[in-house]
PDB file of C-alpha atoms in Angstrom:
ATOM      1  CA  MET S   1     -13.967  50.606  61.994  1.00  0.00           C
ATOM      2  CA  PRO S   2     -10.137  51.076  61.559  1.00  0.00           C
ATOM      3  CA  LEU S   3      -8.345  49.709  58.438  1.00  0.00           C
ATOM      4  CA  SER S   4      -5.934  46.952  58.946  1.00  0.00           C
ATOM      5  CA  ASP S   5      -2.934  46.038  56.341  1.00  0.00           C
ATOM      6  CA  THR S   6      -5.078  43.275  55.285  1.00  0.00           C
ATOM      7  CA  THR S   7      -8.035  45.321  54.130  1.00  0.00           C
ATOM      8  CA  PRO S   8      -8.273  46.031  50.528  1.00  0.00           C
ATOM      9  CA  GLY S   9      -6.862  48.923  49.313  1.00  0.00           C
ATOM     10  CA  PRO S  10      -8.623  52.080  47.557  1.00  0.00           C
ATOM     11  CA  THR S  11      -9.344  52.449  44.185  1.00  0.00           C
ATOM     12  CA  LEU S  12      -6.167  53.048  42.146  1.00  0.00           C
ATOM     13  CA  GLN S  13      -4.403  56.099  43.481  1.00  0.00           C
ATOM     14  CA  GLY S  14      -1.373  58.191  42.112  1.00  0.00           C
ATOM     15  CA  THR S  15      -0.898  60.743  39.496  1.00  0.00           C
ATOM     16  CA  PHE S  16      -0.608  59.659  35.867  1.00  0.00           C
ATOM     17  CA  VAL S  17       3.454  60.345  36.197  1.00  0.00           C
ATOM     18  CA  GLN S  18       3.190  57.962  39.290  1.00  0.00           C
ATOM     19  CA  LEU S  19       1.467  55.100  37.248  1.00  0.00           C
ATOM     20  CA  LEU S  20       3.595  55.577  34.368  1.00  0.00           C
ATOM     21  CA  LEU S  21       6.795  55.119  36.589  1.00  0.00           C
ATOM     22  CA  ARG S  22       5.210  52.244  38.251  1.00  0.00           C
ATOM     23  CA  GLY S  23       4.187  50.625  34.777  1.00  0.00           C
ATOM     24  CA  LEU S  24       7.806  51.268  33.512  1.00  0.00           C
ATOM     25  CA  LEU S  25       9.399  49.438  36.462  1.00  0.00           C
ATOM     26  CA  ALA S  26       6.873  46.505  36.531  1.00  0.00           C
ATOM     27  CA  GLY S  27       7.217  46.237  32.679  1.00  0.00           C
ATOM     28  CA  LEU S  28      10.909  46.199  32.822  1.00  0.00           C
ATOM     29  CA  VAL S  29      10.901  43.313  35.361  1.00  0.00           C
ATOM     30  CA  ALA S  30       8.364  41.643  33.465  1.00  0.00           C
ATOM     31  CA  GLY S  31      10.016  41.763  30.249  1.00  0.00           C
ATOM     32  CA  LEU S  32      13.343  40.513  31.657  1.00  0.00           C
ATOM     33  CA  LEU S  33      11.459  37.493  33.197  1.00  0.00           C
ATOM     34  CA  ALA S  34       9.832  36.662  29.983  1.00  0.00           C
ATOM     35  CA  GLY S  35      13.226  36.732  28.339  1.00  0.00           C
ATOM     36  CA  ALA S  36      14.418  34.252  30.740  1.00  0.00           C
ATOM     37  CA  VAL S  37      11.529  32.097  30.025  1.00  0.00           C
ATOM     38  CA  ALA S  38      12.037  32.468  26.369  1.00  0.00           C
ATOM     39  CA  PHE S  39      15.835  31.803  26.723  1.00  0.00           C
ATOM     40  CA  VAL S  40      15.316  28.524  28.861  1.00  0.00           C
ATOM     41  CA  VAL S  41      12.105  27.200  27.149  1.00  0.00           C
ATOM     42  CA  GLY S  42      12.114  28.664  23.695  1.00  0.00           C
ATOM     43  CA  GLU S  43      15.679  28.852  22.627  1.00  0.00           C
ATOM     44  CA  PRO S  44      16.137  25.160  22.237  1.00  0.00           C
ATOM     45  CA  HIS S  45      13.218  24.661  19.834  1.00  0.00           C
ATOM     46  CA  ILE S  46      14.354  27.631  17.907  1.00  0.00           C
ATOM     47  CA  ASP S  47      17.743  26.087  17.394  1.00  0.00           C
ATOM     48  CA  SER S  48      16.083  22.626  16.426  1.00  0.00           C
ATOM     49  CA  ALA S  49      14.014  24.339  13.738  1.00  0.00           C
ATOM     50  CA  ILE S  50      16.895  26.217  12.449  1.00  0.00           C
ATOM     51  CA  SER S  51      18.726  22.890  12.102  1.00  0.00           C
ATOM     52  CA  ILE S  52      15.775  21.728  10.110  1.00  0.00           C
ATOM     53  CA  GLU S  53      15.811  24.829   7.881  1.00  0.00           C
ATOM     54  CA  GLU S  54      19.568  24.628   7.145  1.00  0.00           C
ATOM     55  CA  ALA S  55      19.241  20.828   6.481  1.00  0.00           C
ATOM     56  CA  ALA S  56      16.588  21.645   3.918  1.00  0.00           C
ATOM     57  CA  GLY S  57      18.500  24.375   2.323  1.00  0.00           C
ATOM     58  CA  GLU S  58      21.673  21.940   2.126  1.00  0.00           C
ATOM     59  CA  ALA S  59      19.373  19.190   0.196  1.00  0.00           C
ATOM     60  CA  HIS S  60      17.770  21.743  -1.996  1.00  0.00           C
ATOM     61  CA  HIS S  61      21.461  23.214  -2.679  1.00  0.00           C
ATOM     62  CA  ALA S  62      22.819  19.707  -3.389  1.00  0.00           C
ATOM     63  CA  ASP S  63      19.933  18.886  -5.809  1.00  0.00           C
ATOM     64  CA  SER S  64      19.805  21.905  -7.665  1.00  0.00           C
ATOM     65  CA  ASP S  65      23.201  23.424  -7.386  1.00  0.00           C
ATOM     66  CA  THR S  66      21.941  26.783  -6.374  1.00  0.00           C
ATOM     67  CA  PRO S  67      22.592  28.682  -3.157  1.00  0.00           C
ATOM     68  CA  ALA S  68      20.503  27.867  -0.315  1.00  0.00           C
ATOM     69  CA  ALA S  69      17.651  30.246   0.394  1.00  0.00           C
ATOM     70  CA  HIS S  70      18.149  30.798   4.021  1.00  0.00           C
ATOM     71  CA  SER S  71      20.952  30.511   6.288  1.00  0.00           C
ATOM     72  CA  HIS S  72      21.604  30.987  10.046  1.00  0.00           C
ATOM     73  CA  GLY S  73      25.199  30.376  10.162  1.00  0.00           C
ATOM     74  CA  GLU S  74      28.165  32.616   9.247  1.00  0.00           C
ATOM     75  CA  GLU S  75      26.397  34.475   6.798  1.00  0.00           C
ATOM     76  CA  ALA S  76      23.570  35.676   8.979  1.00  0.00           C
ATOM     77  CA  LEU S  77      23.780  39.354  10.038  1.00  0.00           C
ATOM     78  CA  VAL S  78      23.508  38.424  13.788  1.00  0.00           C
ATOM     79  CA  SER S  79      24.887  35.270  15.234  1.00  0.00           C
ATOM     80  CA  ARG S  80      22.944  32.980  17.134  1.00  0.00           C
ATOM     81  CA  ASP S  81      25.004  34.040  20.315  1.00  0.00           C
ATOM     82  CA  GLY S  82      24.061  37.759  19.401  1.00  0.00           C
ATOM     83  CA  GLN S  83      20.710  36.920  19.196  1.00  0.00           C
ATOM     84  CA  ARG S  84      20.421  35.413  22.355  1.00  0.00           C
ATOM     85  CA  VAL S  85      22.079  38.355  24.200  1.00  0.00           C
ATOM     86  CA  GLY S  86      19.589  40.406  21.937  1.00  0.00           C
ATOM     87  CA  LEU S  87      16.566  38.594  23.208  1.00  0.00           C
ATOM     88  CA  PHE S  88      16.798  40.183  26.800  1.00  0.00           C
ATOM     89  CA  LEU S  89      17.420  43.363  25.260  1.00  0.00           C
ATOM     90  CA  ALA S  90      14.172  43.063  23.040  1.00  0.00           C
ATOM     91  CA  THR S  91      11.979  41.695  25.816  1.00  0.00           C
ATOM     92  CA  GLY S  92      13.149  44.471  28.301  1.00  0.00           C
ATOM     93  CA  LEU S  93      12.150  47.176  25.973  1.00  0.00           C
ATOM     94  CA  ALA S  94       9.044  45.534  24.834  1.00  0.00           C
ATOM     95  CA  GLY S  95       8.242  45.321  28.822  1.00  0.00           C
ATOM     96  CA  LEU S  96       9.132  48.885  29.174  1.00  0.00           C
ATOM     97  CA  ALA S  97       6.611  49.772  26.472  1.00  0.00           C
ATOM     98  CA  LEU S  98       4.009  47.511  27.339  1.00  0.00           C
ATOM     99  CA  GLY S  99       4.191  48.746  31.121  1.00  0.00           C
ATOM    100  CA  ALA S 100       3.648  52.385  29.750  1.00  0.00           C
ATOM    101  CA  ILE S 101       0.727  51.317  27.713  1.00  0.00           C
ATOM    102  CA  PHE S 102      -0.730  49.426  30.679  1.00  0.00           C
ATOM    103  CA  ALA S 103      -0.115  52.344  33.090  1.00  0.00           C
ATOM    104  CA  SER S 104      -1.971  54.591  30.593  1.00  0.00           C
ATOM    105  CA  ALA S 105      -4.909  52.024  30.297  1.00  0.00           C
ATOM    106  CA  LEU S 106      -5.222  51.669  34.239  1.00  0.00           C
ATOM    107  CA  HIS S 107      -5.386  55.584  34.408  1.00  0.00           C
ATOM    108  CA  TYR S 108      -8.162  55.637  32.284  1.00  0.00           C
ATOM    109  CA  ALA S 109      -9.866  52.618  33.498  1.00  0.00           C
ATOM    110  CA  ARG S 110     -10.009  53.773  37.037  1.00  0.00           C
ATOM    111  CA  ARG S 111     -12.656  56.463  36.382  1.00  0.00           C
ATOM    112  CA  PHE S 112     -15.064  53.581  35.522  1.00  0.00           C
ATOM    113  CA  SER S 113     -14.073  51.003  38.181  1.00  0.00           C
ATOM    114  CA  SER S 114     -14.202  50.700  42.001  1.00  0.00           C
ATOM    115  CA  LEU S 115     -11.947  48.035  42.203  1.00  0.00           C
ATOM    116  CA  PRO S 116      -8.917  48.301  44.752  1.00  0.00           C
ATOM    117  CA  GLY S 117      -5.808  49.419  42.738  1.00  0.00           C
ATOM    118  CA  SER S 118      -4.038  46.115  42.996  1.00  0.00           C
ATOM    119  CA  ILE S 119      -7.167  44.182  41.957  1.00  0.00           C
ATOM    120  CA  LEU S 120      -7.542  46.382  39.210  1.00  0.00           C
ATOM    121  CA  ALA S 121      -3.969  45.752  37.926  1.00  0.00           C
ATOM    122  CA  LEU S 122      -4.386  41.989  38.133  1.00  0.00           C
ATOM    123  CA  VAL S 123      -7.865  42.254  36.203  1.00  0.00           C
ATOM    124  CA  GLY S 124      -6.352  44.580  33.487  1.00  0.00           C
ATOM    125  CA  ALA S 125      -3.310  42.260  33.002  1.00  0.00           C
ATOM    126  CA  GLY S 126      -5.508  39.486  32.754  1.00  0.00           C
ATOM    127  CA  ALA S 127      -7.830  40.860  30.270  1.00  0.00           C
ATOM    128  CA  GLY S 128      -4.702  42.226  28.332  1.00  0.00           C
ATOM    129  CA  TRP S 129      -3.241  38.875  27.935  1.00  0.00           C
ATOM    130  CA  LEU S 130      -6.441  37.517  26.938  1.00  0.00           C
ATOM    131  CA  ALA S 131      -7.124  40.168  24.262  1.00  0.00           C
ATOM    132  CA  ILE S 132      -3.825  40.748  22.859  1.00  0.00           C
ATOM    133  CA  GLU S 133      -2.029  37.154  23.179  1.00  0.00           C
ATOM    134  CA  ALA S 134      -4.847  34.232  23.737  1.00  0.00           C
ATOM    135  CA  VAL S 135      -7.383  35.352  21.356  1.00  0.00           C
ATOM    136  CA  PRO S 136      -4.730  35.960  18.437  1.00  0.00           C
ATOM    137  CA  PHE S 137      -2.895  32.747  19.387  1.00  0.00           C
ATOM    138  CA  PHE S 138      -5.424  30.258  19.055  1.00  0.00           C
ATOM    139  CA  LYS S 139      -6.568  31.520  15.637  1.00  0.00           C
ATOM    140  CA  TYR S 140      -2.828  32.099  14.434  1.00  0.00           C
ATOM    141  CA  PRO S 141      -0.506  30.484  16.819  1.00  0.00           C
ATOM    142  CA  ALA S 142       3.359  31.171  16.547  1.00  0.00           C
ATOM    143  CA  ASN S 143       5.514  29.409  14.112  1.00  0.00           C
ATOM    144  CA  PRO S 144       9.191  28.329  14.330  1.00  0.00           C
ATOM    145  CA  PRO S 145      11.759  29.435  11.864  1.00  0.00           C
ATOM    146  CA  ALA S 146      11.475  27.188   8.728  1.00  0.00           C
ATOM    147  CA  VAL S 147       7.720  27.421   8.940  1.00  0.00           C
ATOM    148  CA  GLY S 148       5.871  29.869   6.777  1.00  0.00           C
ATOM    149  CA  ASP S 149       6.051  31.405   3.018  1.00  0.00           C
ATOM    150  CA  PRO S 150       8.169  34.690   3.158  1.00  0.00           C
ATOM    151  CA  GLU S 151       5.704  36.054   0.376  1.00  0.00           C
ATOM    152  CA  THR S 152       2.945  35.956   2.905  1.00  0.00           C
ATOM    153  CA  ILE S 153       4.521  37.675   5.750  1.00  0.00           C
ATOM    154  CA  THR S 154       2.583  40.903   5.078  1.00  0.00           C
ATOM    155  CA  GLN S 155      -0.848  39.032   4.889  1.00  0.00           C
ATOM    156  CA  ARG S 156      -0.161  37.105   8.067  1.00  0.00           C
ATOM    157  CA  THR S 157       0.951  40.580   9.843  1.00  0.00           C
ATOM    158  CA  TRP S 158      -2.420  42.157   8.989  1.00  0.00           C
ATOM    159  CA  LEU S 159      -4.432  39.103   9.929  1.00  0.00           C
ATOM    160  CA  TRP S 160      -2.577  38.787  13.208  1.00  0.00           C
ATOM    161  CA  LEU S 161      -3.535  42.691  13.859  1.00  0.00           C
ATOM    162  CA  ALA S 162      -7.247  41.863  12.879  1.00  0.00           C
ATOM    163  CA  SER S 163      -7.118  39.134  15.593  1.00  0.00           C
ATOM    164  CA  VAL S 164      -5.725  41.533  18.107  1.00  0.00           C
ATOM    165  CA  ILE S 165      -8.421  44.042  17.353  1.00  0.00           C
ATOM    166  CA  LEU S 166     -11.082  41.089  17.639  1.00  0.00           C
ATOM    167  CA  GLY S 167      -9.670  40.188  20.965  1.00  0.00           C
ATOM    168  CA  LEU S 168      -9.977  43.797  22.110  1.00  0.00           C
ATOM    169  CA  LEU S 169     -13.310  43.962  20.928  1.00  0.00           C
ATOM    170  CA  ALA S 170     -14.466  40.875  22.731  1.00  0.00           C
ATOM    171  CA  VAL S 171     -12.927  41.907  25.887  1.00  0.00           C
ATOM    172  CA  GLY S 172     -14.710  45.294  25.641  1.00  0.00           C
ATOM    173  CA  VAL S 173     -17.954  43.557  24.929  1.00  0.00           C
ATOM    174  CA  GLY S 174     -17.531  41.229  27.935  1.00  0.00           C
ATOM    175  CA  ILE S 175     -16.898  43.855  30.103  1.00  0.00           C
ATOM    176  CA  TYR S 176     -19.792  45.914  28.970  1.00  0.00           C
ATOM    177  CA  VAL S 177     -22.219  43.069  29.538  1.00  0.00           C
ATOM    178  CA  ALA S 178     -20.576  42.603  32.884  1.00  0.00           C
ATOM    179  CA  LYS S 179     -21.469  45.910  33.865  1.00  0.00           C
ATOM    180  CA  VAL S 180     -25.017  45.715  32.624  1.00  0.00           C
ATOM    181  CA  VAL S 181     -25.874  42.588  34.457  1.00  0.00           C
ATOM    182  CA  ALA S 182     -24.041  43.479  37.749  1.00  0.00           C
ATOM    183  CA  SER S 183     -27.454  44.258  39.361  1.00  0.00           C
ATOM    184  CA  GLN S 184     -28.563  40.710  38.556  1.00  0.00           C
ATOM    185  CA  HIS S 185     -29.139  38.628  41.751  1.00  0.00           C
ATOM    186  CA  SER S 186     -28.357  35.377  39.886  1.00  0.00           C
ATOM    187  CA  VAL S 187     -24.508  34.697  40.006  1.00  0.00           C
ATOM    188  CA  ALA S 188     -24.944  32.430  36.910  1.00  0.00           C
ATOM    189  CA  ALA S 189     -26.222  35.441  35.195  1.00  0.00           C
ATOM    190  CA  ARG S 190     -23.405  37.535  36.347  1.00  0.00           C
ATOM    191  CA  VAL S 191     -20.701  35.293  35.422  1.00  0.00           C
ATOM    192  CA  GLY S 192     -22.102  33.477  32.138  1.00  0.00           C
ATOM    193  CA  ALA S 193     -23.293  36.413  30.294  1.00  0.00           C
ATOM    194  CA  PRO S 194     -20.033  38.139  30.161  1.00  0.00           C
ATOM    195  CA  ILE S 195     -18.412  34.755  29.046  1.00  0.00           C
ATOM    196  CA  VAL S 196     -21.144  33.947  26.353  1.00  0.00           C
ATOM    197  CA  ALA S 197     -20.753  37.340  24.927  1.00  0.00           C
ATOM    198  CA  PHE S 198     -16.970  37.234  24.728  1.00  0.00           C
ATOM    199  CA  LEU S 199     -17.247  33.719  22.990  1.00  0.00           C
ATOM    200  CA  LEU S 200     -19.806  34.958  20.758  1.00  0.00           C
ATOM    201  CA  ILE S 201     -17.891  37.799  19.499  1.00  0.00           C
ATOM    202  CA  VAL S 202     -14.702  35.445  19.179  1.00  0.00           C
ATOM    203  CA  GLY S 203     -16.519  32.748  17.386  1.00  0.00           C
ATOM    204  CA  ILE S 204     -18.095  35.159  14.919  1.00  0.00           C
ATOM    205  CA  GLY S 205     -14.506  36.686  14.175  1.00  0.00           C
ATOM    206  CA  TYR S 206     -12.708  33.266  13.975  1.00  0.00           C
ATOM    207  CA  ALA S 207     -15.550  32.068  11.321  1.00  0.00           C
ATOM    208  CA  LEU S 208     -14.791  35.611   9.317  1.00  0.00           C
ATOM    209  CA  LEU S 209     -10.875  35.568   9.419  1.00  0.00           C
ATOM    210  CA  PRO S 210      -9.144  33.165   7.057  1.00  0.00           C
ATOM    211  CA  GLY S 211      -7.310  30.403   8.431  1.00  0.00           C
ATOM    212  CA  ILE S 212      -3.412  30.076   7.376  1.00  0.00           C
ATOM    213  CA  ASN S 213      -1.767  26.652   7.275  1.00  0.00           C
ATOM    214  CA  GLU S 214       1.731  26.743   6.002  1.00  0.00           C
ATOM    215  CA  VAL S 215       3.182  23.913   8.203  1.00  0.00           C
ATOM    216  CA  GLY S 216       4.824  21.302   5.976  1.00  0.00           C
ATOM    217  CA  SER S 217       3.690  17.802   6.432  1.00  0.00           C
ATOM    218  CA  ASN S 218       7.437  16.751   7.010  1.00  0.00           C
ATOM    219  CA  PHE S 219       7.963  19.411  10.152  1.00  0.00           C
ATOM    220  CA  PRO S 220       7.900  17.587  13.480  1.00  0.00           C
ATOM    221  CA  ALA S 221       4.583  17.917  15.110  1.00  0.00           C
ATOM    222  CA  THR S 222       6.259  17.493  18.543  1.00  0.00           C
ATOM    223  CA  LEU S 223       8.536  20.350  17.793  1.00  0.00           C
ATOM    224  CA  LEU S 224       5.832  22.569  16.401  1.00  0.00           C
ATOM    225  CA  TRP S 225       3.642  22.442  19.541  1.00  0.00           C
ATOM    226  CA  GLU S 226       6.369  22.611  21.990  1.00  0.00           C
ATOM    227  CA  PHE S 227       7.597  25.791  20.487  1.00  0.00           C
ATOM    228  CA  ARG S 228       3.987  27.094  20.218  1.00  0.00           C
ATOM    229  CA  LEU S 229       3.643  25.991  24.087  1.00  0.00           C
ATOM    230  CA  SER S 230       6.931  28.054  24.868  1.00  0.00           C
ATOM    231  CA  SER S 231       5.654  31.208  22.851  1.00  0.00           C
ATOM    232  CA  LEU S 232       2.471  31.017  24.935  1.00  0.00           C
ATOM    233  CA  ALA S 233       4.387  30.466  28.258  1.00  0.00           C
ATOM    234  CA  THR S 234       6.688  33.365  27.429  1.00  0.00           C
ATOM    235  CA  GLN S 235       3.700  35.821  26.765  1.00  0.00           C
ATOM    236  CA  ALA S 236       1.738  34.576  29.873  1.00  0.00           C
ATOM    237  CA  THR S 237       4.990  35.147  31.979  1.00  0.00           C
ATOM    238  CA  LEU S 238       5.291  38.787  30.688  1.00  0.00           C
ATOM    239  CA  TRP S 239       1.550  39.442  31.575  1.00  0.00           C
ATOM    240  CA  LEU S 240       1.601  37.558  34.962  1.00  0.00           C
ATOM    241  CA  ALA S 241       4.540  39.521  35.972  1.00  0.00           C
ATOM    242  CA  LEU S 242       3.296  42.674  34.814  1.00  0.00           C
ATOM    243  CA  GLY S 243       0.020  42.550  36.642  1.00  0.00           C
ATOM    244  CA  LEU S 244       1.601  41.070  39.791  1.00  0.00           C
ATOM    245  CA  GLY S 245       4.476  43.718  39.790  1.00  0.00           C
ATOM    246  CA  PHE S 246       2.134  46.734  39.242  1.00  0.00           C
ATOM    247  CA  ALA S 247      -0.206  45.337  41.881  1.00  0.00           C
ATOM    248  CA  PHE S 248       2.911  45.083  44.355  1.00  0.00           C
ATOM    249  CA  LEU S 249       4.129  48.650  43.607  1.00  0.00           C
ATOM    250  CA  THR S 250       0.384  49.828  44.135  1.00  0.00           C
ATOM    251  CA  ASP S 251       0.049  48.268  47.408  1.00  0.00           C
ATOM    252  CA  ARG S 252       3.493  49.608  48.539  1.00  0.00           C
ATOM    253  CA  ALA S 253       2.298  53.208  47.437  1.00  0.00           C
ATOM    254  CA  VAL S 254      -1.006  53.127  49.403  1.00  0.00           C
ATOM    255  CA  ARG S 255       0.398  51.246  52.510  1.00  0.00           C
ATOM    256  CA  PRO S 256       1.525  54.755  54.188  1.00  0.00           C
ATOM    257  CA  VAL S 257      -1.687  56.303  53.544  1.00  0.00           C
ATOM    258  CA  ARG S 258      -3.621  53.145  55.104  1.00  0.00           C
ATOM    259  CA  ARG S 259      -1.404  53.387  58.089  1.00  0.00           C
ATOM    260  CA  GLU S 260      -2.431  56.862  58.739  1.00  0.00           C
ATOM    261  CA  ALA S 261      -5.963  55.910  58.581  1.00  0.00           C
ATOM    262  CA  VAL S 262      -5.332  53.335  61.107  1.00  0.00           C
ATOM    263  CA  ALA S 263      -3.612  55.863  63.358  1.00  0.00           C
ATOM    264  CA  ALA S 264      -6.489  58.184  62.800  1.00  0.00           C
TER     265      ALA S 264
END
């Protein structure tokens, strides 16, 4: 039966260099899109949080006649306008780095998967977001400026890294269990077993990792959650655009091969 343009593509094709270039391009576009989301959705919340921080610093200065601890005004090393411009540079570079890592991971993963290349890219992006963003976020959600003790930043960094490792472990166990039960006739077993395994690992990890709550009682709850949701939306945009971009470039790369197969 001849192939058509709607037939799912073959397993991920291309040399490592080709996949790497594909990942870099998709990552750059994804990073810029994520930067746009962060600029539109996240920056207003950051400005509000900085205003709260500066107001608290001024109040402390008025009470104690000592210099304020934090300042984002004229004394800042980088102005807010400079930070906004640098936002796109930072997300673009982060997208490039993530795209290279993503392409390398797919280059390795295709040896163990029979999924079409574009589907593998989408599944890989979803798994990456789940492991690196979702699992850490629901244990240690992002906080805006004026939230957090500077003296605990090292501890919080290590705990966040531990939560990323937890996410990678949970996703890896879920994928392994999915392969083990792939031959089962029960759809519930094939779908439920990996989910249960993933949630079990995450639940144990969450119970073992210490909690951190440095949000002051006077900080606006609405602003806090809006900032966290904007952070989650930015990361979701990054991974979704990366997966879709890589899948699109993969389909473009295999289209000439499929046309030759149709002609044959």
